[in-house]
Amino acid sequence: MRHAFAALIALTALVVAASCAPYVMRGTVRQPATPVPALTLAASDGTPFTFAALRGRIALVYFGFTSCPDLCPTTLVDLTQVKKKLGDGAAKIAVAFVTLDPERDTPSTITRYLGLFDQSFIGLTGTADQLAAARSAFGVTATRREIPTSAMGYTIDHSSFIYVIDGAGQWCEQFERGTPVDDIVSDLRQLLTKDRGM
């Protein structure tokens, strides 16, 4: 009996210690976080867009293109699942998709494409200079590759990260391709808690 009681005490101590341990973010944390780059783009509804418009919400920013065969749709499916798993917290999350292929990604094309995943996703385009500035600000790499044997004609080889901007407008974290949905959800819940405490 004494051994069982001692084991219970030890287990309780472990649970208490674990609950007091600081949370470790699953994504790559930026130390220190930096203000989101001052960029002007165009929303797919034709209105001007700046990331300042998302202050008060956590923004998840992804660069891709609508004819992407694998990385982009997979990531957008993941982000759809993230919002579903957040439940009521999803209202404080904004997903922004920045095109890497303005030649084919017209505003209407982007709107239709994102609607296949989540109607709330924000599609972004802009002039060549605006989009180049956005890629540079986030460190996005994108290279056009011709495919003469394909009906597509060309594709875009690009880096694949989800960039996280917190409610205060700070670029604080990013997720690599393939980060489990549950890890993203866990980190976002931490950020939402932090935002509520500010």
Short mmCIF file of C-alpha atoms in Angstrom, two decimals, residues 17-194:
data_model
loop_
_atom_site.label_atom_id
_atom_site.label_comp_id
_atom_site.label_asym_id
_atom_site.label_seq_id
_atom_site.Cartn_x
_atom_site.Cartn_y
_atom_site.Cartn_z
CA ALA A 17 5.82 19.70 -13.22
CA ALA A 18 4.64 19.11 -16.77
CA SER A 19 1.80 21.60 -16.38
CA CYS A 20 4.24 24.24 -15.14
CA ALA A 21 6.79 23.67 -17.90
CA PRO A 22 6.94 26.47 -20.50
CA TYR A 23 5.28 25.74 -23.81
CA VAL A 24 7.71 25.00 -26.66
CA MET A 25 6.53 26.28 -30.04
CA ARG A 26 6.46 23.67 -32.80
CA GLY A 27 7.24 26.06 -35.63
CA THR A 28 10.39 28.10 -36.26
CA VAL A 29 10.19 31.12 -33.95
CA ARG A 30 11.69 34.41 -35.09
CA GLN A 31 13.93 35.86 -32.39
CA PRO A 32 13.10 38.62 -32.10
CA ALA A 33 9.78 38.94 -33.88
CA THR A 34 9.78 41.77 -36.43
CA PRO A 35 7.04 44.11 -37.65
CA VAL A 36 5.28 42.76 -40.70
CA PRO A 37 6.80 44.33 -43.85
CA ALA A 38 4.97 47.43 -45.08
CA LEU A 39 3.54 46.14 -48.34
CA THR A 40 0.67 47.16 -50.56
CA LEU A 41 -0.97 44.44 -52.65
CA ALA A 42 -4.36 43.98 -54.28
CA ALA A 43 -7.05 41.71 -52.86
CA SER A 44 -8.77 39.47 -55.37
CA ASP A 45 -11.95 41.55 -54.93
CA GLY A 46 -10.05 44.50 -56.42
CA THR A 47 -9.52 46.49 -53.21
CA PRO A 48 -6.08 47.65 -52.01
CA PHE A 49 -4.62 45.47 -49.26
CA THR A 50 -2.03 45.97 -46.51
CA PHE A 51 -1.24 43.54 -43.72
CA ALA A 52 -2.05 46.30 -41.23
CA ALA A 53 -5.70 45.59 -42.09
CA LEU A 54 -5.35 42.25 -40.27
CA ARG A 55 -4.18 43.74 -36.97
CA GLY A 56 -6.01 42.10 -34.09
CA ARG A 57 -6.08 38.75 -35.88
CA ILE A 58 -3.36 36.18 -36.44
CA ALA A 59 -2.47 36.06 -40.14
CA LEU A 60 -1.15 32.95 -41.87
CA VAL A 61 0.52 33.98 -45.12
CA TYR A 62 1.30 31.54 -47.93
CA PHE A 63 2.84 32.18 -51.36
CA GLY A 64 1.69 29.90 -54.17
CA PHE A 65 -0.19 29.70 -57.47
CA THR A 66 -3.51 28.26 -58.53
CA SER A 67 -2.17 25.74 -61.06
CA CYS A 68 0.33 24.32 -58.56
CA PRO A 69 0.00 20.53 -58.73
CA ASP A 70 0.97 19.57 -55.20
CA LEU A 71 2.48 21.94 -52.61
CA CYS A 72 -0.19 24.63 -52.74
CA PRO A 73 -3.37 22.54 -52.61
CA THR A 74 -1.87 20.34 -49.89
CA THR A 75 -0.99 23.38 -47.79
CA LEU A 76 -4.40 24.96 -48.32
CA VAL A 77 -6.12 21.73 -47.27
CA ASP A 78 -3.98 21.78 -44.11
CA LEU A 79 -4.95 25.40 -43.41
CA THR A 80 -8.60 24.51 -43.89
CA GLN A 81 -8.19 21.78 -41.29
CA VAL A 82 -6.37 24.17 -38.95
CA LYS A 83 -9.34 26.55 -38.96
CA LYS A 84 -11.81 23.73 -38.37
CA LYS A 85 -9.83 22.39 -35.42
CA LEU A 86 -9.57 25.84 -33.84
CA GLY A 87 -13.34 26.01 -33.47
CA ASP A 88 -14.39 29.41 -32.14
CA GLY A 89 -10.76 30.55 -32.31
CA ALA A 90 -10.89 30.39 -36.12
CA ALA A 91 -12.65 33.77 -36.15
CA LYS A 92 -9.36 35.32 -35.00
CA ILE A 93 -7.36 33.69 -37.82
CA ALA A 94 -6.90 35.13 -41.33
CA VAL A 95 -5.34 33.13 -44.16
CA ALA A 96 -3.74 35.13 -46.98
CA PHE A 97 -2.65 33.51 -50.26
CA VAL A 98 -0.20 35.57 -52.33
CA THR A 99 0.12 34.54 -55.97
CA LEU A 100 3.47 33.70 -57.52
CA ASP A 101 1.93 33.54 -60.99
CA PRO A 102 0.08 36.79 -61.78
CA GLU A 103 0.20 35.98 -65.49
CA ARG A 104 -2.36 33.20 -65.01
CA ASP A 105 -3.78 34.03 -61.58
CA THR A 106 -6.33 36.71 -62.33
CA PRO A 107 -8.39 37.99 -59.38
CA SER A 108 -11.38 35.88 -60.45
CA THR A 109 -9.19 32.79 -60.84
CA ILE A 110 -7.77 33.24 -57.35
CA THR A 111 -11.23 33.78 -55.86
CA ARG A 112 -12.60 30.62 -57.47
CA TYR A 113 -9.56 28.60 -56.44
CA LEU A 114 -9.58 29.64 -52.80
CA GLY A 115 -13.32 29.08 -52.65
CA LEU A 116 -12.63 25.38 -53.15
CA PHE A 117 -10.94 25.38 -49.74
CA ASP A 118 -12.43 28.12 -47.56
CA GLN A 119 -14.49 31.16 -48.58
CA SER A 120 -12.75 33.29 -45.94
CA PHE A 121 -9.25 32.86 -47.41
CA ILE A 122 -7.88 36.15 -48.77
CA GLY A 123 -6.42 36.07 -52.27
CA LEU A 124 -3.68 38.59 -53.04
CA THR A 125 -2.05 39.75 -56.25
CA GLY A 126 -0.46 43.00 -57.44
CA THR A 127 1.92 44.53 -59.92
CA ALA A 128 5.20 42.79 -60.73
CA ASP A 129 7.04 45.25 -58.46
CA GLN A 130 4.57 44.80 -55.59
CA LEU A 131 4.77 41.02 -55.74
CA ALA A 132 8.57 41.10 -56.01
CA ALA A 133 8.69 43.29 -52.91
CA ALA A 134 6.44 40.85 -51.04
CA ARG A 135 8.60 37.87 -52.00
CA SER A 136 11.73 39.71 -50.97
CA ALA A 137 10.27 40.82 -47.63
CA PHE A 138 9.40 37.26 -46.64
CA GLY A 139 12.43 35.62 -48.25
CA VAL A 140 10.33 33.63 -50.72
CA THR A 141 12.11 31.95 -53.63
CA ALA A 142 10.22 31.38 -56.88
CA THR A 143 11.56 30.39 -60.29
CA ARG A 144 9.59 29.96 -63.49
CA ARG A 145 10.40 26.67 -65.21
CA GLU A 146 9.31 26.06 -68.79
CA ILE A 147 7.67 22.70 -69.58
CA PRO A 148 7.33 22.62 -73.38
CA THR A 149 5.90 19.09 -73.37
CA SER A 150 3.07 20.02 -70.99
CA ALA A 151 -0.22 21.79 -71.69
CA MET A 152 0.62 24.00 -68.70
CA GLY A 153 3.55 25.48 -70.60
CA TYR A 154 5.42 26.34 -67.42
CA THR A 155 5.37 25.88 -63.68
CA ILE A 156 6.74 27.79 -60.68
CA ASP A 157 9.31 26.12 -58.44
CA HIS A 158 8.98 27.82 -55.06
CA SER A 159 9.72 27.66 -51.37
CA SER A 160 6.83 26.51 -49.22
CA PHE A 161 6.42 28.11 -45.79
CA ILE A 162 3.46 29.38 -43.83
CA TYR A 163 4.39 32.75 -42.32
CA VAL A 164 2.71 33.72 -39.04
CA ILE A 165 1.92 37.33 -38.12
CA ASP A 166 0.52 37.82 -34.64
CA GLY A 167 -2.31 40.12 -33.59
CA ALA A 168 0.14 42.94 -32.89
CA GLY A 169 1.43 42.87 -36.47
CA GLN A 170 4.68 41.06 -35.64
CA TRP A 171 6.08 38.38 -37.94
CA CYS A 172 6.76 35.88 -35.16
CA GLU A 173 7.00 32.38 -36.60
CA GLN A 174 6.89 30.21 -39.69
CA PHE A 175 5.99 26.61 -40.43
CA GLU A 176 7.87 24.40 -42.85
CA ARG A 177 6.15 22.27 -45.47
CA GLY A 178 4.68 19.16 -43.89
CA THR A 179 4.29 20.54 -40.37
CA PRO A 180 1.48 18.47 -38.79
CA VAL A 181 -1.86 20.27 -38.59
CA ASP A 182 -2.09 19.57 -34.86
CA ASP A 183 1.27 21.29 -34.28
CA ILE A 184 0.09 24.39 -36.14
CA VAL A 185 -3.17 24.40 -34.16
CA SER A 186 -1.27 24.04 -30.88
CA ASP A 187 0.98 27.02 -31.65
CA LEU A 188 -1.91 29.18 -32.79
CA ARG A 189 -3.79 28.48 -29.57
CA GLN A 190 -0.74 29.70 -27.66
CA LEU A 191 -0.61 32.87 -29.76
CA LEU A 192 -4.33 33.45 -29.31
CA THR A 193 -3.90 33.14 -25.54
CA LYS A 194 -1.02 35.58 -25.65
#
